[in-house]
Tab-separated table of C-alpha atoms in Angstrom:
chain	number	residue	atom	x	y	z
A	27	MET	CA	-0.332	-22.900	14.786
A	28	SER	CA	-0.718	-19.992	12.617
A	29	VAL	CA	-0.671	-16.759	13.988
A	30	SER	CA	-3.776	-14.524	13.164
A	31	LYS	CA	-3.155	-11.221	11.201
A	32	ILE	CA	-3.444	-8.006	13.027
A	33	PRO	CA	-6.394	-6.029	11.708
A	34	GLU	CA	-4.293	-3.083	11.097
A	35	SER	CA	-2.733	-2.216	8.061
A	36	VAL	CA	-1.111	0.213	5.599
A	37	LEU	CA	-2.083	1.273	1.972
A	38	VAL	CA	1.126	2.996	0.545
A	39	VAL	CA	0.611	4.854	-2.986
A	40	ILE	CA	4.144	5.175	-4.637
A	41	TYR	CA	4.270	7.888	-7.091
A	42	THR	CA	6.686	9.904	-9.610
A	43	PRO	CA	6.823	13.846	-9.488
A	44	ALA	CA	4.853	13.414	-13.048
A	45	LEU	CA	2.098	11.519	-10.582
A	46	ASP	CA	2.500	8.140	-12.145
A	47	VAL	CA	1.403	5.374	-9.903
A	48	LEU	CA	3.414	2.347	-9.164
A	49	LEU	CA	0.504	-0.936	-9.031
A	50	ILE	CA	1.627	-4.102	-8.638
A	51	LYS	CA	-0.888	-7.213	-9.394
A	52	ARG	CA	-1.534	-9.756	-6.712
A	53	ALA	CA	0.170	-13.445	-7.235
A	54	ASP	CA	-2.984	-14.785	-5.322
A	55	ALA	CA	-5.712	-12.878	-7.140
A	56	THR	CA	-4.272	-11.998	-10.660
A	57	GLU	CA	-7.351	-9.538	-11.604
A	58	PHE	CA	-6.404	-7.612	-8.884
A	59	TRP	CA	-3.820	-4.814	-9.024
A	60	GLN	CA	-3.348	-2.457	-6.207
A	61	SER	CA	-0.712	-0.355	-4.281
A	62	VAL	CA	1.740	-1.620	-1.805
A	63	THR	CA	-0.708	-2.987	1.491
A	64	GLY	CA	0.455	-5.332	4.344
A	65	SER	CA	-0.968	-5.514	8.031
A	66	LYS	CA	1.217	-4.663	10.988
A	67	ASP	CA	3.231	-7.726	11.674
A	68	GLU	CA	3.533	-6.865	15.589
A	69	ILE	CA	1.030	-4.748	17.444
A	70	ASP	CA	3.473	-2.608	18.614
A	71	GLU	CA	4.722	-1.829	15.174
A	72	THR	CA	4.073	1.601	14.364
A	73	TYR	CA	1.904	2.295	10.756
A	74	GLU	CA	5.117	3.986	9.890
A	75	GLN	CA	7.295	1.023	10.476
A	76	ALA	CA	5.261	-1.208	8.949
A	77	ALA	CA	4.536	0.838	5.704
A	78	ARG	CA	8.475	1.287	5.047
A	79	ARG	CA	8.960	-2.479	5.824
A	80	GLU	CA	6.437	-3.567	3.265
A	81	VAL	CA	7.585	-1.297	0.363
A	82	PHE	CA	10.998	-2.724	0.656
A	83	GLU	CA	9.224	-6.437	1.034
A	84	GLU	CA	6.819	-5.914	-1.836
A	85	THR	CA	8.902	-3.332	-4.565
A	86	GLY	CA	12.605	-3.625	-2.870
A	87	ILE	CA	12.186	-0.099	-3.117
A	88	ASP	CA	13.866	1.314	0.260
A	89	CYS	CA	12.936	4.353	2.202
A	90	GLN	CA	13.725	2.788	5.432
A	91	SER	CA	15.936	5.034	8.024
A	92	GLY	CA	19.023	6.225	6.710
A	93	SER	CA	18.027	5.315	2.826
A	94	ALA	CA	18.057	8.189	-0.163
A	95	LEU	CA	14.318	7.759	0.273
A	96	GLU	CA	13.498	8.058	4.224
A	97	THR	CA	12.241	11.568	3.773
A	98	HIS	CA	10.063	10.707	0.971
A	99	LEU	CA	7.301	9.076	2.830
A	100	HIS	CA	4.437	10.965	3.890
A	101	ASP	CA	1.794	9.924	6.685
A	102	TRP	CA	-1.677	11.292	5.103
A	103	ASN	CA	-2.898	11.155	8.566
A	104	LEU	CA	-6.136	9.006	6.876
A	105	GLU	CA	-7.559	5.813	7.552
A	106	ASN	CA	-10.403	3.768	6.151
A	107	VAL	CA	-12.208	1.001	8.121
A	108	TYR	CA	-13.601	-1.750	5.507
A	109	GLU	CA	-14.708	-5.238	5.798
A	110	ILE	CA	-12.480	-7.674	5.684
A	111	TYR	CA	-13.497	-9.989	1.922
A	112	PRO	CA	-14.635	-13.164	3.158
A	113	GLN	CA	-11.756	-15.284	1.052
A	114	TRP	CA	-9.296	-13.697	3.685
A	115	ARG	CA	-11.734	-13.621	6.668
A	116	HIS	CA	-9.775	-17.386	7.597
A	117	ARG	CA	-6.362	-15.545	8.033
A	118	TYR	CA	-7.612	-13.245	10.985
A	119	ALA	CA	-8.960	-14.445	14.659
A	120	THR	CA	-12.076	-15.637	14.753
A	121	GLY	CA	-14.894	-12.891	15.035
A	122	VAL	CA	-12.350	-10.042	13.150
A	123	PHE	CA	-14.524	-8.571	9.826
A	124	PHE	CA	-13.001	-5.290	9.672
A	125	ASN	CA	-9.934	-3.791	9.276
A	126	THR	CA	-8.557	-0.214	10.151
A	127	GLU	CA	-6.265	0.982	6.947
A	128	HIS	CA	-3.527	3.907	7.376
A	129	LEU	CA	-2.788	5.537	4.235
A	130	PHE	CA	0.787	7.206	3.345
A	131	GLY	CA	2.397	7.956	0.148
A	132	LEU	CA	5.730	7.730	-1.135
A	133	GLU	CA	7.100	10.023	-3.661
A	134	VAL	CA	10.228	8.165	-5.810
A	135	PRO	CA	12.090	9.414	-8.944
A	136	SER	CA	10.662	8.227	-12.289
A	137	ASP	CA	13.319	5.638	-12.998
A	138	THR	CA	13.374	4.117	-9.666
A	139	PRO	CA	13.569	0.177	-10.271
A	140	VAL	CA	11.196	-1.798	-8.751
A	141	ARG	CA	12.181	-5.727	-7.672
A	142	LEU	CA	8.745	-7.902	-6.591
A	143	SER	CA	8.658	-10.398	-4.582
A	144	PRO	CA	7.395	-13.017	-6.686
A	145	ARG	CA	5.234	-15.280	-3.409
A	146	GLU	CA	3.348	-11.999	-3.282
A	147	HIS	CA	3.140	-9.999	-6.743
A	148	THR	CA	3.901	-11.075	-10.502
A	149	HIS	CA	3.536	-7.759	-12.563
A	150	TYR	CA	4.018	-4.284	-11.989
A	151	GLN	CA	3.131	-1.007	-14.114
A	152	TRP	CA	3.442	2.632	-13.971
A	153	LEU	CA	0.391	4.758	-14.652
A	154	PRO	CA	-1.271	8.294	-14.593
A	155	TYR	CA	-3.147	8.444	-11.417
A	156	THR	CA	-6.674	8.859	-12.846
A	157	ARG	CA	-5.838	5.779	-15.121
A	158	ALA	CA	-4.410	3.907	-11.889
A	159	ALA	CA	-7.838	4.418	-9.906
A	160	ASP	CA	-9.432	3.216	-12.728
A	161	ILE	CA	-8.283	-0.584	-12.179
A	162	CYS	CA	-7.472	-0.731	-8.736
A	163	PHE	CA	-9.533	-3.336	-7.316
A	164	SER	CA	-10.034	-1.623	-3.903
A	165	PRO	CA	-12.221	1.424	-3.741
A	166	SER	CA	-9.950	3.016	-1.064
A	167	ASN	CA	-6.815	2.260	-2.951
A	168	ALA	CA	-8.734	3.778	-6.011
A	169	GLU	CA	-9.873	6.662	-3.781
A	170	ALA	CA	-6.439	7.253	-2.576
A	171	CYS	CA	-4.884	7.265	-6.103
A	172	LEU	CA	-7.582	10.466	-7.007
A	173	MET	CA	-6.646	12.186	-3.757
A	174	LEU	CA	-2.805	11.814	-4.900
A	175	PRO	CA	-2.800	15.602	-6.195
A	176	HIS	CA	-4.334	17.214	-3.388
A	177	MET	CA	-2.107	15.098	-0.978
A	178	THR	CA	1.083	16.311	-2.643
A	179	ALA	CA	-0.144	19.967	-2.692
A	180	ARG	CA	-0.775	19.577	0.803
A	181	LYS	CA	2.767	17.922	1.510
A	182	ASP	CA	4.506	20.701	-0.957
A	183	ALA	CA	2.434	23.745	1.631
A	184	ALA	CA	3.972	21.903	5.113
C-alpha cells in the first residue's frame, strides 16, 4: 500500500552572495530545471523542518540544526497555492488537486559543493538569478528567483 503525498511542500532557493542560484534537473522529467522542492513527510513536520531535510536529501548541503549553515536558511513567509500537474496527481489522495508551497531562501558560500541524489536529480548548475528564472519550468519557482534581490535586502534589513 502506497502512502499519499501531503499537498504541503517547500521551495528553497539556494543562492550565493553574488545571487547565483542553484538549479537542479529532475530525473523523472529531464527538461525540468528547478530549485529544491519537496513535500512534508508527516503532517506535523514543520515547513522549516521539511526545507532543511529536502535541501540535504537533494543537494547534500547541510543546513540542519548545529551545521555551519543553520542560520542561513530564511523563511520568506510566502506561500503559493497551485494546481498539481496532472502527471503527478496519482501521488496524492483521490480528489487532491492543489498544493500549498512555502518559500525559503538559503544563502551558501560560492564554493559550496553539491552532491545530488541520483534518484531525484541528474545535473545541477549555478546561474545568475535572472537566467535561473528564465529556465525554471515552474512559474512560482521563476518568480521566487526574481524576488531574490528583494528578499535578501529584506533579510539584511531585519
